[in-house]
Amino acid sequence: MTRAAAFDAVEQVFAAMASGDACNFPVVREALGHEDALYGFKGGFDRAGLTLGLKAGGYWPHNQERRGLINHQSTVFLFDPDTGKPSAMVGGNLLTALRTAAASSVSIKHLARKDAKVIGMIGAGHQATFQLRAALEQRAFDKVIGWNYHPEMLPNLARVAEEVGIPFEAAELDGMREADVIITITSSFDAILKADHVSPGTHIACMGTDTKGKQEVDPQLLVSADVFTDEVAQSISIGEAQHAVAQGLIQAADVTQIGAVIKGTNPGRISDAQITLFDGTGVGLQDLAVAATVVDRARAANVGTEIEF
Ligand code: NAD
């Protein structure tokens, strides 16, 4: 799998969602009462791409310490939409990082100013490195600045900047005013980025908030920004917009599916002074789209294992 292939798959499925050709099924997420694990399913069907299936997985908090396995575990199952027969089982752990990074990258491609030079990162964990690597391909960035709740993790970002040969600087939150694009990718439950930390013309991709109660940015930012998302229903219930909506600051109608911008039915950014904000909540169709691409690429390269079932 490549970043470019993940980008194309996610961009296409976001457009299909905005056309009404692809829909996500209601998400199931349950506490198992075993190993303190959270487990669930994210499924959907893309009639345009003919991709049907689900991602099954969740979070096992003791995996790392007890078994040396990563705590997030997921697997994608694809089905033949003509017959319902299973067609593929694809490991989902790496794909989750690639499809999440592809989502913010799609938002940068379509919403950030063309002359964006400085990218600001809030978060420096596992996903943050994938986010930064993908984002750096979207504009001619010449500097990365980063803030993290745990500053000892910032070298994770510095290494990615070094790989592409641009400088990295640790920043205070008010230093984010220098950024033209800001990605937030933390597991925070409180607003980190405040409205006065953001300059006019900035594009913000809020990627960490994917559950009720999580929060990364000041709800006032969603009032001053034009807000876009992968899926409006998720954005206002489990995404960053949940707080601004709950406080009556914005309504569902103020949040636009990014697929509309990709298709050209919404203009997206219309001025260099506008703040745009992408609320990336993570939908099952993203997982299915990248998994289907993996299967296509595996077939073309004659790798993978075919079994009778
Ligand atoms: P990680 O554990 O590797 O990193 C967590 C990050 O959050 C680190 O930067 C850490 O310093 C920071 N953090 C932890 N506690 C904090 C606090 N109280 N306040 C502020 N920052 C805090 O996790 P990860 O795999 O990088 O995932 C980051 C987030 O992205 C998680 O919330 C995860 O659920 C979310 N996520 C979203 C999507 C999506 O599609 N939107 C997909 C995957 C993961």
XYZ file of C-alpha atoms and ligand atoms in Angstrom:
353
model
C 0.000 0.000 0.000
C 1.208 3.511 -0.701
C 0.273 6.927 0.636
C -0.724 8.009 -2.876
C -3.074 5.032 -3.336
C -4.630 5.637 0.108
C -5.124 9.311 -0.790
C -6.900 8.474 -4.066
C -9.120 5.851 -2.415
C -10.199 8.225 0.369
C -10.742 11.198 -1.953
C -12.934 9.064 -4.222
C -15.028 7.632 -1.411
C -15.581 11.072 0.164
C -16.906 12.238 -3.228
C -19.137 9.141 -3.486
C -20.537 9.876 -0.005
C -21.463 13.422 -1.059
C -23.157 12.068 -4.210
C -25.277 9.710 -2.110
C -23.593 6.716 -3.782
C -21.912 5.509 -0.599
C -23.230 5.239 2.935
C -21.845 4.216 6.302
C -23.875 1.873 8.476
C -24.508 2.720 12.145
C -21.371 2.130 14.199
C -21.392 -0.569 16.893
C -18.956 -0.039 19.780
C -19.190 -2.062 22.982
C -17.213 -2.535 26.184
C -16.581 -6.294 26.270
C -16.216 -6.687 30.047
C -13.096 -8.725 29.234
C -9.505 -7.427 29.171
C -11.049 -3.911 29.524
C -11.453 -4.051 25.746
C -13.636 -1.860 23.533
C -14.763 -3.675 20.392
C -16.964 -2.749 17.459
C -17.833 -2.624 13.783
C -17.750 0.154 11.198
C -19.366 -0.922 7.934
C -20.781 0.504 4.768
C -21.459 0.140 1.071
C -20.052 2.171 -1.808
C -22.322 1.587 -4.830
C -19.992 3.605 -7.058
C -16.833 1.694 -6.110
C -18.766 -1.566 -5.443
C -17.133 -1.976 -2.042
C -19.120 -3.707 0.706
C -17.812 -4.723 4.106
C -16.834 -3.776 7.607
C -13.897 -3.078 9.867
C -14.011 -5.097 13.081
C -11.742 -4.146 15.915
C -11.120 -1.890 18.835
C -8.814 -1.143 21.724
C -7.200 -3.674 24.081
C -5.383 -1.503 26.661
C -3.186 -4.315 28.068
C -1.916 -5.751 24.767
C 1.376 -3.865 24.777
C 2.429 -4.633 28.364
C 1.085 -8.205 28.543
C 1.654 -9.564 25.046
C 3.890 -7.170 23.150
C 1.045 -6.433 20.698
C -0.206 -2.952 19.781
C -3.309 -1.869 21.694
C -5.407 -0.874 18.654
C -6.342 -3.976 16.652
C -8.527 -4.102 13.568
C -9.279 -6.253 10.528
C -11.267 -5.357 7.404
C -13.630 -7.922 5.856
C -14.809 -7.305 2.280
C -17.781 -9.008 0.618
C -18.803 -9.483 -3.012
C -21.722 -7.016 -3.371
C -23.294 -9.230 -6.073
C -23.524 -12.369 -3.942
C -22.699 -11.533 -0.307
C -19.816 -14.007 -0.341
C -16.694 -12.890 1.579
C -13.980 -11.776 -0.810
C -11.077 -10.638 1.351
C -9.721 -10.244 4.856
C -7.192 -7.434 5.196
C -5.155 -6.413 8.265
C -6.436 -3.023 9.390
C -3.807 -1.624 11.761
C -1.496 0.057 9.242
C -4.458 0.886 6.999
C -6.139 2.878 9.797
C -3.125 5.167 10.034
C -2.868 5.522 6.241
C -6.563 6.255 5.719
C -6.675 8.756 8.598
C -3.634 10.581 7.247
C -5.182 10.496 3.772
C -8.328 12.200 5.112
C -6.495 15.241 6.492
C -4.373 15.336 3.334
C -7.495 15.426 1.174
C -8.710 18.348 3.291
C -5.383 20.172 2.868
C -5.440 19.620 -0.896
C -8.938 21.074 -1.222
C -9.046 23.701 1.554
C -5.584 24.998 2.487
C -4.145 28.104 0.845
C -1.965 27.211 -2.134
C 0.906 29.285 -0.689
C 0.905 27.500 2.715
C 4.486 27.310 4.035
C 4.373 26.450 7.749
C 2.615 23.381 9.101
C 1.787 23.151 12.809
C 1.291 19.817 14.545
C -0.567 19.361 17.840
C 0.087 15.766 18.884
C 3.171 13.632 18.423
C 1.971 10.051 18.857
C 1.593 7.142 16.439
C -0.934 8.790 14.117
C 0.819 12.164 14.154
C 3.832 10.849 12.234
C 1.578 9.416 9.488
C -0.420 12.654 9.410
C 2.662 14.810 9.002
C 4.294 12.595 6.369
C 1.163 12.685 4.201
C 0.463 16.404 4.737
C 3.973 17.418 3.672
C 3.179 16.073 0.180
C 0.272 18.483 -0.318
C 2.005 21.885 -0.309
C 5.564 23.259 -0.552
C 5.931 23.474 3.236
C 9.276 24.845 4.400
C 8.910 24.417 8.187
C 7.198 22.173 10.736
C 6.304 23.505 14.179
C 4.938 21.204 16.882
C 3.343 21.252 20.315
C 2.553 18.184 22.391
C 1.094 17.593 25.857
C 4.034 15.211 26.387
C 6.967 17.248 24.982
C 9.294 14.247 25.191
C 7.411 12.813 22.182
C 8.207 15.787 19.891
C 11.288 14.050 18.391
C 8.772 11.778 16.579
C 7.766 14.836 14.522
C 11.329 16.121 14.169
C 12.360 12.803 12.574
C 9.651 13.092 9.893
C 10.658 16.695 9.106
C 14.295 15.612 8.891
C 13.387 12.793 6.466
C 12.017 15.352 3.996
C 14.773 17.872 4.697
C 12.859 20.728 6.343
C 13.409 22.230 9.809
C 11.362 21.357 12.868
C 10.775 23.701 15.814
C 9.006 23.007 19.096
C 6.393 25.735 19.648
C 4.176 27.116 22.378
C 0.469 27.096 21.544
C 0.484 30.813 20.720
C 3.336 30.062 18.318
C 0.764 28.244 16.172
C -0.191 31.706 14.823
C 2.734 31.212 12.438
C 1.141 28.097 10.899
C -0.773 28.123 7.610
C -2.034 24.576 8.235
C -2.577 23.001 11.683
C -3.290 19.318 12.320
C -4.567 18.246 15.745
C -4.172 14.526 16.457
C -4.308 13.832 20.203
C -6.460 11.865 22.623
C -7.383 15.046 24.500
C -10.693 15.612 26.322
C -10.211 19.413 26.622
C -9.766 22.198 24.105
C -6.036 22.709 23.451
C -6.044 25.107 20.504
C -7.804 28.389 21.299
C -9.294 30.820 18.788
C -6.517 33.384 19.387
C -3.831 30.775 18.555
C -4.983 30.700 14.932
C -4.267 33.318 12.251
C -6.675 34.309 9.472
C -6.277 32.127 6.384
C -5.297 28.991 8.304
C -6.611 25.525 7.496
C -7.099 23.305 10.574
C -7.582 19.539 10.339
C -8.994 18.214 13.640
C -8.288 14.482 13.530
C -8.118 13.245 17.126
C -11.748 13.653 18.226
C -13.582 10.487 17.221
C -15.596 9.749 20.383
C -18.171 11.513 22.528
C -16.412 13.709 25.090
C -13.087 14.093 23.277
C -12.101 17.642 22.308
C -9.067 19.367 20.786
C -10.107 22.899 19.845
C -12.050 25.846 21.260
C -15.705 25.665 20.076
C -15.388 29.378 19.135
C -13.042 28.271 16.345
C -15.930 26.399 14.736
C -17.918 29.641 14.797
C -15.220 31.717 13.107
C -14.231 28.963 10.638
C -16.015 27.384 7.696
C -16.472 23.808 8.919
C -16.122 20.725 6.710
C -16.217 17.051 7.624
C -16.175 13.491 6.315
C -19.725 12.809 7.581
C -22.011 15.390 9.177
C -23.848 12.911 11.454
C -20.543 11.796 13.013
C -19.100 15.311 13.142
C -21.932 16.642 15.308
C -22.172 13.567 17.564
C -18.635 12.192 18.048
C -16.438 14.673 16.173
C -15.027 18.057 17.090
C -18.302 19.807 16.156
C -20.163 17.958 18.965
C -19.196 20.693 21.471
C -20.091 23.735 19.364
C -23.412 22.092 18.449
C -24.179 21.117 22.076
C -23.484 24.709 23.150
C -25.821 26.038 20.448
C -22.967 27.906 18.712
C -23.427 26.154 15.348
C -25.930 23.742 13.805
C -25.619 20.634 11.629
C -26.476 22.812 8.612
C -23.273 24.817 9.218
C -21.131 21.695 8.595
C -20.365 20.729 4.969
C -19.325 17.313 3.669
C -15.886 17.621 2.125
C -17.090 15.433 -0.732
C -19.106 18.427 -1.959
C -15.872 20.427 -2.285
C -14.136 17.503 -4.050
C -17.044 17.299 -6.519
C -17.089 21.088 -6.988
C -20.646 21.601 -5.708
C -19.304 23.626 -2.758
C -16.586 26.223 -3.387
C -14.601 25.386 -0.216
C -12.070 28.160 0.409
C -13.177 31.433 -1.152
C -10.692 33.881 0.385
C -7.134 33.975 1.706
C -8.384 35.360 5.034
C -10.935 32.615 5.717
C -10.246 29.950 8.343
C -11.267 26.487 7.170
C -11.654 23.592 9.610
C -11.934 19.917 8.662
C -13.491 17.691 11.336
C -12.108 14.238 10.443
C -14.081 11.727 12.464
C -13.088 8.540 10.608
C -15.745 6.574 8.700
C -15.935 2.877 7.853
C -16.029 3.633 4.126
C -12.471 4.989 4.366
C -11.326 1.631 5.737
C -13.180 -0.302 3.063
C -11.810 1.941 0.299
C -8.172 1.452 1.292
C -8.668 -2.281 1.944
C -10.199 -2.718 -1.530
C -7.194 -0.904 -2.994
C -4.861 -3.252 -1.116
C -6.674 -6.245 -2.599
C -6.468 -4.785 -6.138
C -2.764 -4.058 -5.717
C -2.099 -7.514 -4.221
C -3.889 -9.202 -7.128
C -1.950 -7.110 -9.658
C 1.362 -7.950 -7.943
C 0.346 -11.597 -7.530
C 0.888 -11.525 -3.760
C -1.531 -12.375 -0.940
C -3.084 -15.764 -0.262
C -6.100 -17.129 -2.135
C -8.168 -19.655 -0.193
C -11.291 -21.674 -1.007
C -14.120 -20.626 1.307
P -1.047 7.834 20.716
O -1.375 7.220 22.039
O 0.085 7.290 19.930
O -0.803 9.410 20.917
C -1.684 10.166 21.722
C -1.386 11.640 21.548
O -2.265 12.387 22.394
C 0.028 12.037 21.979
O 0.443 13.147 21.223
C -0.183 12.412 23.448
O 0.848 13.260 23.948
C -1.502 13.137 23.347
N -2.229 13.185 24.607
C -2.450 12.169 25.476
N -3.171 12.608 26.521
C -3.416 13.936 26.299
C -4.118 14.939 27.006
N -4.723 14.673 28.164
N -4.173 16.174 26.476
C -3.574 16.451 25.286
N -2.896 15.542 24.573
C -2.833 14.299 25.076
O -2.400 7.772 19.908
P -2.608 7.854 18.321
O -2.720 6.469 17.791
O -1.633 8.787 17.742
O -4.080 8.474 18.236
C -4.295 9.853 18.508
C -5.779 10.148 18.486
O -6.293 9.970 17.165
C -6.622 9.248 19.376
O -7.564 10.068 20.055
C -7.330 8.337 18.402
O -8.565 7.866 18.902
C -7.522 9.288 17.237
N -7.767 8.630 15.948
C -8.651 9.236 15.105
C -8.925 8.675 13.865
C -9.867 9.341 12.916
O -10.210 8.765 11.891
N -10.289 10.566 13.177
C -8.276 7.494 13.478
C -7.328 6.927 14.334
C -7.088 7.508 15.575
